Amino acid sequence: MSSFPQMRMRRLRRTEAMRALVRETQVEIGDLIYPLFVVEGSQAKQEIASMPGIYRYSNDLLPGEGEDIAKLGIPAVILFGIPEKKDEVGSSAYDPEGVIQQAIRTIKKTTPELLVVTDVCLCEYTSHGHCGVVVDGYVDNDKTLELLARTALSYAEAGADVVAPSDMMDGRVKAIRQALDKNGFQDTPILAYAAKYASAFYGPFREAAESTPQFGDRRSYQMDPPNWREALREVEQDIAEGADMVMVKPALPYLDVIRRVRDTFNYPLAAYSVSGEYAMVKAAAQQGWLDERRIVLETLTAIKRAGADIIITYYARDAARWLSSI
Ligand code: PBG
């Protein structure tokens, strides 16, 4: 190995062409998934106060949004529903005429090439805002499984390309896989939110999706932020239960976890750059305190470099524009 002065590391950094030649990590538009919030009603486009530039759309506006997203080259959206009616058991989540079921049908009709991933969780649909059935003040794991399986099946029936359970109940991937297989959806893949942490970075999402728990918090089911070995066990369990792809969430504060999952498992790995990550960057950019475009592309590159194959990001549309104009 040569060293200075024979070796000069700066030789390969002199020009953009030279840097491009030796670049190790490349974010591509094809890696990105754009989250869409869907509300009931019509002609609704409501901006989320803590996420400037991100809206909740009613079903009739989805064809236009879907076309715009597909035209940018973004391969997939992930859908979140805000139902009009919430109850103790989240019935609107598995209603065949529910807000997400309708949204899936609309998007698949107008832009069939756009992959529709559906978040599978009950928190937007329950009156108490927890991700499962509450019994004596505690989220009951096994009672929740059947409802999650019903929800996932109903999304598959409506035409979802991928179902993505985000509730963090034990055994939900298995329950969903069984329900899909029993009903002829053996070819519908599961993207498991495998290592999902109980994070303060979800704050703006809960405003967007009206899914704040009405009592307590999610720490009895989502992961404790200090733990990374436990994340590997969560991923291992979800793979054993039949997950086709796994996810780490949030992304930026958990790059070490992304790296460890990548090094341990040979499954497609998604990272979710969550609402709080978007809000932080957006707020600072609006103040003129940082360069939004450079920060976003650097962040996405870091998530990819840590080992993610797929990135779910509220910046997907901007990033697609920026990446295609480079
Ligand atoms: C549903 C769900 C949440 C997010 C994705 N799916 C909220 C939560 O768990 O509280 C968060 C996404 C984000 O913050 O962007 N359980």
mmCIF file of C-alpha atoms in Angstrom, residues 46-185:
data_model
loop_
_atom_site.group_PDB
_atom_site.id
_atom_site.type_symbol
_atom_site.label_atom_id
_atom_site.label_comp_id
_atom_site.label_asym_id
_atom_site.label_seq_id
_atom_site.Cartn_x
_atom_site.Cartn_y
_atom_site.Cartn_z
ATOM 1 C CA GLN A 46 -55.780 19.672 2.962
ATOM 2 C CA GLU A 47 -52.247 20.697 3.810
ATOM 3 C CA ILE A 48 -50.791 19.167 6.975
ATOM 4 C CA ALA A 49 -49.686 22.064 9.177
ATOM 5 C CA SER A 50 -46.508 20.414 10.460
ATOM 6 C CA MET A 51 -45.600 19.039 7.011
ATOM 7 C CA PRO A 52 -45.747 21.915 4.517
ATOM 8 C CA GLY A 53 -46.110 20.566 0.981
ATOM 9 C CA ILE A 54 -47.806 17.336 2.114
ATOM 10 C CA TYR A 55 -51.579 17.012 1.755
ATOM 11 C CA ARG A 56 -54.496 14.780 2.501
ATOM 12 C CA TYR A 57 -56.392 14.057 -0.700
ATOM 13 C CA SER A 58 -59.914 12.841 -1.324
ATOM 14 C CA ASN A 59 -60.441 9.921 -3.669
ATOM 15 C CA ASP A 60 -61.505 12.027 -6.671
ATOM 16 C CA LEU A 61 -58.124 13.818 -6.670
ATOM 17 C CA LEU A 62 -56.081 10.611 -6.637
ATOM 18 C CA PRO A 63 -56.032 10.015 -10.407
ATOM 19 C CA GLY A 64 -54.250 13.346 -10.950
ATOM 20 C CA GLU A 65 -51.827 12.770 -8.106
ATOM 21 C CA GLY A 66 -51.147 9.195 -9.226
ATOM 22 C CA GLU A 67 -50.392 10.366 -12.764
ATOM 23 C CA ASP A 68 -48.035 13.062 -11.503
ATOM 24 C CA ILE A 69 -46.195 10.585 -9.261
ATOM 25 C CA ALA A 70 -45.956 7.939 -11.999
ATOM 26 C CA LYS A 71 -44.752 10.533 -14.528
ATOM 27 C CA LEU A 72 -41.878 11.409 -12.209
ATOM 28 C CA GLY A 73 -40.770 7.777 -12.408
ATOM 29 C CA ILE A 74 -41.590 6.968 -8.789
ATOM 30 C CA PRO A 75 -42.515 3.271 -8.779
ATOM 31 C CA ALA A 76 -44.790 3.102 -5.733
ATOM 32 C CA VAL A 77 -47.021 4.875 -3.242
ATOM 33 C CA ILE A 78 -47.904 3.808 0.283
ATOM 34 C CA LEU A 79 -51.427 4.669 1.382
ATOM 35 C CA PHE A 80 -52.720 5.889 4.738
ATOM 36 C CA GLY A 81 -56.427 6.393 5.324
ATOM 37 C CA ILE A 82 -58.284 8.845 7.510
ATOM 38 C CA PRO A 83 -61.810 7.421 7.872
ATOM 39 C CA GLU A 84 -64.855 9.436 8.847
ATOM 40 C CA LYS A 85 -65.972 6.799 11.332
ATOM 41 C CA LYS A 86 -63.783 5.365 14.082
ATOM 42 C CA ASP A 87 -64.791 2.736 16.627
ATOM 43 C CA GLU A 88 -63.296 0.448 19.278
ATOM 44 C CA VAL A 89 -62.354 -2.260 16.780
ATOM 45 C CA GLY A 90 -61.395 -0.154 13.750
ATOM 46 C CA SER A 91 -64.172 -1.523 11.498
ATOM 47 C CA SER A 92 -63.537 1.058 8.758
ATOM 48 C CA ALA A 93 -60.131 -0.526 8.167
ATOM 49 C CA TYR A 94 -61.667 -3.728 6.770
ATOM 50 C CA ASP A 95 -64.801 -2.220 5.221
ATOM 51 C CA PRO A 96 -64.807 -3.178 1.501
ATOM 52 C CA GLU A 97 -66.012 0.381 0.811
ATOM 53 C CA GLY A 98 -63.470 1.923 3.182
ATOM 54 C CA VAL A 99 -61.386 4.941 2.277
ATOM 55 C CA ILE A 100 -58.284 2.867 1.423
ATOM 56 C CA GLN A 101 -60.160 0.174 -0.489
ATOM 57 C CA GLN A 102 -61.652 2.881 -2.713
ATOM 58 C CA ALA A 103 -58.311 4.619 -3.097
ATOM 59 C CA ILE A 104 -56.621 1.386 -4.204
ATOM 60 C CA ARG A 105 -59.272 0.796 -6.866
ATOM 61 C CA THR A 106 -59.012 4.374 -8.116
ATOM 62 C CA ILE A 107 -55.227 4.385 -8.410
ATOM 63 C CA LYS A 108 -54.994 0.926 -9.975
ATOM 64 C CA LYS A 109 -57.595 1.966 -12.550
ATOM 65 C CA THR A 110 -55.922 5.191 -13.679
ATOM 66 C CA THR A 111 -52.254 4.315 -13.181
ATOM 67 C CA PRO A 112 -51.965 0.512 -13.151
ATOM 68 C CA GLU A 113 -48.174 0.771 -13.466
ATOM 69 C CA LEU A 114 -47.913 2.553 -10.112
ATOM 70 C CA LEU A 115 -47.426 -0.004 -7.316
ATOM 71 C CA VAL A 116 -49.848 0.442 -4.456
ATOM 72 C CA VAL A 117 -48.487 -0.478 -1.045
ATOM 73 C CA THR A 118 -50.955 -0.285 1.825
ATOM 74 C CA ASP A 119 -50.010 0.361 5.413
ATOM 75 C CA VAL A 120 -51.885 -2.204 7.502
ATOM 76 C CA CYS A 121 -52.676 -0.874 10.967
ATOM 77 C CA LEU A 122 -55.707 -0.050 13.057
ATOM 78 C CA CYS A 123 -54.575 3.165 14.758
ATOM 79 C CA GLU A 124 -56.184 5.499 12.209
ATOM 80 C CA TYR A 125 -59.445 3.559 12.528
ATOM 81 C CA THR A 126 -59.849 3.028 16.263
ATOM 82 C CA SER A 127 -61.570 5.564 18.543
ATOM 83 C CA HIS A 128 -58.785 5.104 21.134
ATOM 84 C CA GLY A 129 -56.009 5.510 18.543
ATOM 85 C CA HIS A 130 -54.123 2.343 19.437
ATOM 86 C CA CYS A 131 -52.906 -0.125 16.829
ATOM 87 C CA GLY A 132 -55.045 -2.989 18.111
ATOM 88 C CA VAL A 133 -57.971 -4.109 20.225
ATOM 89 C CA VAL A 134 -57.847 -2.699 23.764
ATOM 90 C CA VAL A 135 -58.824 -5.002 26.641
ATOM 91 C CA ASP A 136 -58.606 -3.573 30.182
ATOM 92 C CA GLY A 137 -56.400 -0.731 29.024
ATOM 93 C CA TYR A 138 -53.894 -3.001 27.267
ATOM 94 C CA VAL A 139 -53.566 -3.711 23.551
ATOM 95 C CA ASP A 140 -54.496 -7.387 23.179
ATOM 96 C CA ASN A 141 -52.092 -9.044 20.768
ATOM 97 C CA ASP A 142 -53.963 -12.156 19.697
ATOM 98 C CA LYS A 143 -57.378 -10.524 19.368
ATOM 99 C CA THR A 144 -55.794 -7.932 17.077
ATOM 100 C CA LEU A 145 -54.320 -10.487 14.671
ATOM 101 C CA GLU A 146 -57.622 -11.486 13.146
ATOM 102 C CA LEU A 147 -58.543 -7.866 12.429
ATOM 103 C CA LEU A 148 -55.181 -7.141 10.850
ATOM 104 C CA ALA A 149 -55.506 -10.225 8.656
ATOM 105 C CA ARG A 150 -59.004 -9.125 7.602
ATOM 106 C CA THR A 151 -57.700 -5.654 6.791
ATOM 107 C CA ALA A 152 -54.768 -6.933 4.728
ATOM 108 C CA LEU A 153 -57.015 -9.353 2.848
ATOM 109 C CA SER A 154 -59.505 -6.627 2.093
ATOM 110 C CA TYR A 155 -56.718 -4.431 0.656
ATOM 111 C CA ALA A 156 -55.492 -7.322 -1.480
ATOM 112 C CA GLU A 157 -59.032 -7.890 -2.720
ATOM 113 C CA ALA A 158 -59.265 -4.220 -3.677
ATOM 114 C CA GLY A 159 -56.083 -4.625 -5.736
ATOM 115 C CA ALA A 160 -53.169 -3.676 -3.476
ATOM 116 C CA ASP A 161 -49.806 -4.825 -4.850
ATOM 117 C CA VAL A 162 -48.107 -5.061 -1.435
ATOM 118 C CA VAL A 163 -49.422 -5.092 2.144
ATOM 119 C CA ALA A 164 -47.271 -3.556 4.856
ATOM 120 C CA PRO A 165 -48.210 -4.285 8.471
ATOM 121 C CA SER A 166 -46.997 -1.504 10.800
ATOM 122 C CA ASP A 167 -48.778 -2.398 14.047
ATOM 123 C CA MET A 168 -45.937 -4.378 15.725
ATOM 124 C CA MET A 169 -48.163 -7.140 17.112
ATOM 125 C CA ASP A 170 -46.420 -10.504 17.458
ATOM 126 C CA GLY A 171 -47.452 -13.011 14.817
ATOM 127 C CA ARG A 172 -49.133 -10.570 12.461
ATOM 128 C CA VAL A 173 -47.038 -11.469 9.435
ATOM 129 C CA LYS A 174 -47.996 -15.123 9.859
ATOM 130 C CA ALA A 175 -51.675 -14.294 10.353
ATOM 131 C CA ILE A 176 -51.689 -12.065 7.256
ATOM 132 C CA ARG A 177 -49.780 -14.616 5.130
ATOM 133 C CA GLN A 178 -52.269 -17.335 6.079
ATOM 134 C CA ALA A 179 -55.290 -15.171 5.303
ATOM 135 C CA LEU A 180 -53.857 -14.123 1.939
ATOM 136 C CA ASP A 181 -52.913 -17.670 0.955
ATOM 137 C CA LYS A 182 -56.257 -19.134 1.978
ATOM 138 C CA ASN A 183 -58.047 -16.668 -0.265
ATOM 139 C CA GLY A 184 -55.991 -16.949 -3.433
ATOM 140 C CA PHE A 185 -53.586 -14.074 -2.782
#
